[in-house]
Amino acid sequence: MVRIVRPAGGEFQRRGGHYVATPEALIARDRFGRWYQAARRVLFGARLASEQETQERLSVKTGLAIMASDNISSSAYATEEAMRVLAFAGLAALTLTMPIAIAVCVYVLTVAVSSAAGVAAISSFVPALHENRVFFALALIALITLGNLRGIREAGVLFAAPTYIYVLSLYTLIGIGLTQLLAGVVVPATAPPHPFDPAGTQLLTALLVLRAFASGSVGLTGSEAVANGVPSFRPPETKNAVTTLVLMGTMFGTLFLGITFLATTIGIHPDHDEIETVNSLLTRSIVGADNPLYFVVQISTAIILALAANTGFTGFPRLASVLADDRFMPRQFAFRGERLAFSFGILALAIVAGLVLVAFEGSVSKLVPLYTIGVFVAFTLSQSGLVRRWLRLRNKGWRISVFINGFGTVVTGTVLVVVAYTKL
């Protein structure tokens, strides 16, 4: 004889021929457990059922903020990184910054770099923070980690406004600067706290120019985030991802070229000790340090650079989960948390990023070469892989595709070799 005992108390519900647990089944029975669950609910939000995963996906509006913030925010430091290399050959060599910026746009360890750059943006107008930049960068990583543990859609909504404020404030600044130049207004360049040697310490060689191009190419980083995160978009996923990618490229290109043109035309020089950023010097030159736009630009820059770190939290855990499903990474990376986020991957990324940040003392210039090498290894492998794909399939238009991806392989491979040679 078999006795069938049906679940009672509302802890299970029959659904599709089987029983599923209800939220009541997960409530702790002891006082400490209830307190712990209440604290988790405040920090991370209420539990989500697995079938709610599609509701947590991103629209183009929020996807642009959470996926494209890495690439768009690169405009905040790509110009400066190219200028810092050229400055070693003397201030006259800075005239090559604009041609290099154009080349980067034609060729069209995120968390650590973006967090460090975000703190640099803040310390530009609050110099007292510079000495504690590692601490504040770690605090940014902790804040972003908490936001992602609450789920990708909630993080996207939370981070949408700062991204658009950054873009609008930079477009406003560029518009004011161009208007002043067209009107014949002489804009005095704000001097950096610790300028480079005007005469230079190195010769302006082809290798130095390539190094500047490689450093400026950090502006390309983050363009892969949208492609990696296609499953995170609402249906139709591909169309929404492509729209986001086009908007991202347009915004980055116009911001990067605009900032570079104004900086080189006005005569902005980078700060040798990284106390003040080029963007801060440029904004002070155009509108002054007391203008509200200056504070809007600097604060929004700091916030979007923090959001750029968030791009890593969006892409890596999902990629790690795919590799874990195929047994190329520990199985823990495939598990979803209560908010349907890949919690193990998020926490692992936060810990490693924090260790790298501390090891490189929170310096953007020290972190960028390591960051560039990692990113451009992936770029070069993906471009060369596409060349092999087109040669194998030979479908319609394959010759043009081979040329585009072959050219991309050469360019990204060149950046990789130059950075690796000069830094390692």
XYZ file of C-alpha atoms in Angstrom:
424
model
C 0.000 0.000 0.000
C 1.270 3.472 -0.934
C 0.116 6.467 1.031
C 0.203 9.797 -0.808
C 0.699 12.862 1.380
C -0.089 16.097 -0.409
C 1.816 19.296 0.536
C -0.154 21.545 2.843
C 0.114 24.957 4.400
C 0.504 26.792 1.110
C 4.219 25.997 0.915
C 3.878 24.227 -2.440
C 1.633 24.743 -5.446
C 0.756 22.382 -8.244
C 1.889 23.792 -11.565
C 2.110 21.956 -14.891
C 1.810 18.499 -13.397
C 4.343 19.045 -10.635
C 4.738 20.929 -7.372
C 6.814 24.089 -6.992
C 7.854 25.810 -3.791
C 6.124 29.069 -2.877
C 7.812 31.989 -1.046
C 6.269 30.687 2.200
C 8.400 27.541 1.961
C 11.577 29.629 2.090
C 10.705 31.637 5.213
C 13.079 30.915 8.084
C 11.587 29.335 11.210
C 13.905 30.817 13.847
C 14.282 34.455 14.886
C 17.894 34.852 13.711
C 17.031 33.406 10.309
C 14.135 35.844 9.905
C 16.376 38.782 10.819
C 18.970 37.593 8.306
C 16.371 37.257 5.567
C 14.996 40.726 6.355
C 18.480 42.237 6.043
C 19.033 40.490 2.705
C 15.665 41.734 1.467
C 16.626 45.336 2.302
C 20.045 45.068 0.614
C 19.216 42.931 -2.409
C 15.423 43.095 -2.757
C 12.735 40.411 -2.698
C 13.346 36.988 -4.259
C 12.471 36.529 -7.929
C 11.114 33.348 -9.500
C 13.078 31.807 -12.372
C 10.251 32.444 -14.853
C 10.584 36.181 -14.155
C 13.960 36.239 -15.905
C 12.518 37.672 -19.140
C 10.975 40.561 -17.186
C 14.437 41.480 -15.891
C 15.848 42.139 -19.368
C 16.929 45.546 -20.667
C 15.342 47.966 -23.114
C 17.465 50.065 -25.485
C 17.149 53.023 -23.090
C 18.440 51.177 -20.034
C 20.730 48.941 -22.107
C 22.548 52.001 -23.422
C 23.188 53.104 -19.847
C 24.284 49.777 -18.412
C 25.981 48.164 -21.444
C 27.395 51.165 -23.325
C 28.606 53.209 -20.357
C 32.057 51.561 -20.567
C 32.654 52.653 -24.165
C 31.051 56.105 -23.803
C 32.931 56.840 -20.579
C 36.254 56.071 -22.291
C 35.960 59.551 -23.791
C 36.747 60.826 -20.279
C 40.325 59.503 -20.308
C 41.236 58.280 -23.831
C 42.407 61.755 -24.930
C 44.494 62.161 -21.780
C 46.201 58.770 -22.106
C 47.344 59.598 -25.666
C 48.539 63.062 -24.569
C 50.489 61.673 -21.609
C 52.634 59.548 -23.919
C 53.214 62.306 -26.488
C 54.172 64.761 -23.729
C 57.393 62.816 -23.130
C 58.606 64.153 -26.493
C 57.794 67.739 -25.536
C 54.661 69.830 -25.524
C 54.975 70.467 -29.274
C 54.277 66.757 -29.860
C 50.769 67.190 -28.444
C 49.677 68.474 -31.873
C 49.584 64.800 -32.943
C 46.781 64.050 -30.470
C 43.980 64.968 -32.882
C 45.259 62.804 -35.792
C 45.619 59.903 -33.362
C 42.060 60.456 -32.094
C 40.756 60.391 -35.668
C 42.670 57.150 -36.305
C 41.168 55.558 -33.199
C 37.624 56.496 -34.250
C 38.120 55.206 -37.800
C 39.420 51.853 -36.487
C 36.636 51.779 -34.382
C 40.309 44.861 -16.457
C 37.237 47.370 -17.037
C 36.245 47.402 -13.328
C 39.607 48.462 -11.922
C 40.391 51.058 -14.614
C 36.955 52.665 -14.535
C 36.847 52.832 -10.738
C 40.288 54.458 -10.619
C 39.346 56.929 -13.366
C 36.109 57.751 -11.564
C 37.977 58.674 -8.395
C 40.445 60.714 -10.495
C 37.536 62.750 -11.842
C 36.379 63.559 -8.306
C 39.869 64.321 -6.961
C 40.367 66.804 -9.808
C 38.202 69.310 -7.946
C 38.682 67.821 -4.455
C 42.481 67.270 -4.391
C 42.380 66.072 -0.776
C 40.845 62.814 -2.017
C 43.869 61.978 -4.174
C 45.858 60.431 -1.326
C 42.956 58.106 -0.497
C 42.036 57.210 -4.076
C 42.461 53.449 -3.501
C 39.994 53.476 -0.609
C 37.376 55.431 -2.543
C 37.818 53.247 -5.630
C 37.264 50.141 -3.494
C 34.137 51.769 -2.068
C 32.868 52.315 -5.633
C 33.432 48.641 -6.446
C 31.518 47.625 -3.301
C 28.612 49.898 -4.228
C 28.441 48.559 -7.789
C 28.646 44.983 -6.509
C 25.641 45.595 -4.265
C 23.701 47.141 -7.154
C 24.338 44.139 -9.399
C 23.404 41.628 -6.722
C 19.973 43.288 -6.782
C 19.533 42.225 -10.438
C 20.471 43.538 -13.873
C 17.220 45.372 -14.661
C 17.198 47.244 -11.376
C 20.850 48.165 -11.864
C 20.039 49.442 -15.359
C 17.213 51.665 -14.125
C 19.387 52.940 -11.263
C 22.295 53.841 -13.562
C 20.364 55.248 -16.546
C 20.061 58.895 -15.474
C 23.793 59.537 -14.756
C 24.781 58.238 -18.187
C 22.479 60.624 -20.014
C 23.480 63.523 -17.740
C 27.130 62.859 -18.612
C 26.437 62.792 -22.342
C 24.322 65.967 -22.270
C 26.796 67.875 -20.072
C 29.732 66.951 -22.337
C 27.794 67.905 -25.470
C 26.935 71.232 -23.778
C 30.593 71.825 -22.917
C 31.735 70.968 -26.451
C 29.022 73.221 -27.897
C 30.124 76.160 -25.716
C 33.777 75.587 -26.583
C 33.167 75.400 -30.332
C 30.963 78.513 -30.182
C 33.730 80.435 -28.407
C 36.322 79.373 -30.978
C 34.065 80.231 -33.930
C 33.355 83.641 -32.382
C 37.069 84.321 -32.147
C 37.158 84.253 -28.343
C 40.627 83.522 -26.969
C 40.211 80.754 -24.389
C 43.188 80.726 -21.986
C 44.358 77.209 -21.212
C 44.349 76.253 -17.525
C 47.817 75.049 -16.512
C 48.090 71.614 -14.858
C 49.351 71.452 -11.240
C 52.449 69.454 -12.276
C 53.266 69.979 -15.981
C 55.526 67.809 -18.098
C 58.982 69.068 -19.123
C 58.236 71.461 -22.048
C 61.374 70.338 -23.874
C 60.574 66.663 -23.477
C 62.649 63.782 -22.218
C 62.430 61.510 -25.297
C 62.650 61.811 -29.061
C 59.430 61.836 -31.073
C 59.886 58.470 -32.775
C 57.462 56.258 -34.657
C 57.385 53.937 -31.639
C 56.342 56.806 -29.360
C 53.516 57.732 -31.741
C 52.406 54.096 -31.805
C 52.486 54.047 -28.013
C 50.261 57.127 -27.946
C 47.877 55.490 -30.421
C 47.823 52.333 -28.304
C 47.090 54.323 -25.132
C 44.367 56.310 -26.878
C 42.848 53.064 -28.107
C 41.463 52.455 -24.637
C 38.566 54.414 -26.103
C 37.599 51.289 -28.039
C 37.206 49.230 -24.895
C 33.675 48.413 -23.922
C 32.423 48.101 -27.498
C 32.336 44.328 -26.985
C 30.006 44.565 -23.983
C 26.850 44.935 -26.085
C 27.699 41.889 -28.203
C 28.426 39.831 -25.102
C 25.190 40.937 -23.479
C 22.710 40.306 -26.320
C 20.716 37.777 -24.194
C 20.181 40.527 -21.605
C 18.049 42.612 -24.001
C 14.311 42.411 -24.451
C 12.990 40.691 -27.605
C 13.889 41.172 -30.390
C 17.286 40.838 -28.708
C 19.446 41.243 -31.829
C 17.652 44.358 -33.090
C 17.795 46.074 -29.701
C 21.478 45.203 -29.298
C 22.346 46.570 -32.763
C 20.449 49.819 -32.053
C 22.314 50.206 -28.766
C 25.654 49.519 -30.467
C 25.066 52.185 -33.149
C 24.007 54.781 -30.567
C 27.002 53.918 -28.406
C 29.510 54.290 -31.256
C 28.001 57.601 -32.358
C 28.064 59.069 -28.868
C 31.609 57.940 -28.131
C 33.008 59.131 -31.468
C 31.526 62.612 -31.260
C 32.491 63.077 -27.608
C 36.043 61.782 -28.068
C 36.741 63.885 -31.157
C 35.104 66.959 -29.632
C 37.119 66.765 -26.414
C 40.360 66.086 -28.285
C 39.815 68.950 -30.753
C 39.089 71.481 -28.007
C 41.971 70.284 -25.796
C 44.542 70.521 -28.593
C 43.181 73.789 -30.020
C 43.049 75.574 -26.655
C 46.418 74.111 -25.618
C 45.545 71.878 -22.666
C 48.488 69.892 -21.277
C 48.172 66.726 -19.142
C 49.197 66.730 -15.499
C 52.347 64.709 -14.866
C 51.260 63.466 -11.421
C 47.618 62.740 -12.370
C 46.335 65.226 -9.787
C 43.901 66.830 -12.264
C 42.449 65.251 -15.400
C 42.503 66.767 -18.882
C 38.699 66.922 -18.834
C 38.803 68.983 -15.645
C 41.423 71.346 -17.083
C 39.418 71.706 -20.312
C 36.156 72.419 -18.487
C 37.800 74.994 -16.226
C 39.312 76.714 -19.276
C 35.977 76.955 -21.113
C 33.481 77.805 -18.337
C 35.582 78.394 -15.213
C 35.868 76.499 -11.943
C 32.923 78.324 -10.335
C 30.445 77.543 -13.101
C 27.789 74.940 -12.169
C 28.527 73.111 -15.448
C 32.048 72.372 -14.183
C 30.684 70.461 -11.189
C 28.031 68.718 -13.305
C 30.706 67.532 -15.764
C 33.075 66.293 -13.072
C 30.451 64.567 -10.932
C 28.701 62.962 -13.915
C 32.102 61.864 -15.251
C 32.899 60.179 -11.947
C 29.518 58.467 -11.883
C 29.603 57.203 -15.483
C 33.107 55.856 -14.944
C 31.707 53.945 -12.000
C 28.978 52.695 -14.321
C 31.669 51.644 -16.783
C 32.957 49.347 -14.080
C 29.407 48.032 -13.930
C 29.759 46.834 -17.540
C 32.235 44.236 -16.324
C 29.726 43.070 -13.730
C 27.160 42.682 -16.495
C 29.296 40.796 -18.999
C 31.716 38.634 -17.016
C 29.235 36.756 -14.774
C 27.062 35.828 -17.777
C 30.078 34.720 -19.826
C 31.431 32.762 -16.860
C 28.063 31.022 -16.475
C 28.207 29.847 -20.095
C 31.725 28.496 -19.578
C 30.610 26.859 -16.323
C 27.742 25.109 -18.105
C 30.327 23.675 -20.530
C 32.566 22.649 -17.590
C 35.347 25.110 -18.467
C 34.890 26.971 -15.169
C 33.702 25.906 -11.705
C 30.004 25.045 -11.618
C 29.358 27.727 -8.982
C 29.610 30.405 -11.706
C 26.433 29.026 -13.328
C 24.250 29.451 -10.240
C 21.785 32.338 -10.029
C 21.032 34.141 -6.780
C 17.672 35.177 -5.357
C 17.498 38.143 -7.756
C 18.395 35.932 -10.762
C 21.870 37.493 -10.939
C 24.978 35.323 -11.237
C 26.006 36.137 -7.673
C 29.142 33.978 -7.492
C 30.615 35.576 -10.619
C 29.751 39.081 -9.373
C 31.463 38.531 -6.024
C 34.511 36.864 -7.618
C 34.936 39.781 -10.020
C 34.641 42.335 -7.212
C 37.333 40.606 -5.126
C 39.825 40.247 -8.000
C 39.213 43.817 -9.223
C 39.812 45.121 -5.706
C 43.112 43.229 -5.433
C 44.304 44.563 -8.812
C 43.304 48.095 -7.823
C 45.321 47.905 -4.612
C 48.317 46.325 -6.372
C 48.491 49.200 -8.901
C 47.826 51.902 -6.270
C 44.667 53.115 -8.008
C 46.691 54.765 -10.810
C 44.837 55.019 -14.120
C 48.083 55.249 -16.123
C 49.440 52.118 -14.421
C 46.235 50.168 -14.940
C 45.490 51.173 -18.539
C 48.340 49.140 -20.174
C 47.256 45.964 -18.353
C 43.650 46.724 -19.278
C 44.558 47.379 -22.915
C 46.496 44.122 -23.251
C 43.598 42.069 -21.901
C 41.000 43.754 -24.082
C 43.005 43.736 -27.302
C 43.919 40.072 -26.951
C 40.183 39.391 -27.098
C 39.689 41.887 -29.954
C 42.469 40.330 -32.049
C 41.269 36.759 -31.473
C 37.657 37.627 -32.314
C 38.607 39.563 -35.476
C 40.890 36.799 -36.747
C 38.235 34.224 -35.868
C 35.715 36.071 -38.037
C 38.189 36.097 -40.931
C 38.399 32.303 -40.719
C 34.608 32.104 -40.557
C 34.075 34.167 -43.738
C 36.757 32.221 -45.605
C 35.051 28.969 -44.636
C 31.441 29.972 -45.359
C 32.047 32.191 -48.437
C 28.478 33.497 -48.274
C 27.221 36.662 -49.991
C 29.514 39.632 -49.395
C 32.208 37.501 -47.779
C 35.090 39.365 -49.469
C 34.083 42.693 -47.908
C 33.691 40.983 -44.531
C 37.150 39.413 -44.847
C 38.667 42.820 -45.655
C 36.948 44.579 -42.710
C 37.804 41.928 -40.142
C 41.278 41.398 -41.597
C 41.967 45.125 -41.279
C 40.618 45.021 -37.734
C 42.933 42.104 -36.911
C 45.973 44.078 -38.094
C 45.007 47.216 -36.157
C 44.093 45.526 -32.867
C 47.092 43.217 -33.179
C 49.366 46.234 -33.653
C 48.000 47.888 -30.518
C 48.491 44.653 -28.585
C 52.108 44.222 -29.713
C 53.015 47.879 -29.068
C 51.552 47.917 -25.560
C 53.033 44.540 -24.656
C 56.491 45.546 -25.981
C 56.629 48.958 -24.307
C 55.146 47.907 -20.972
C 56.335 44.334 -20.431
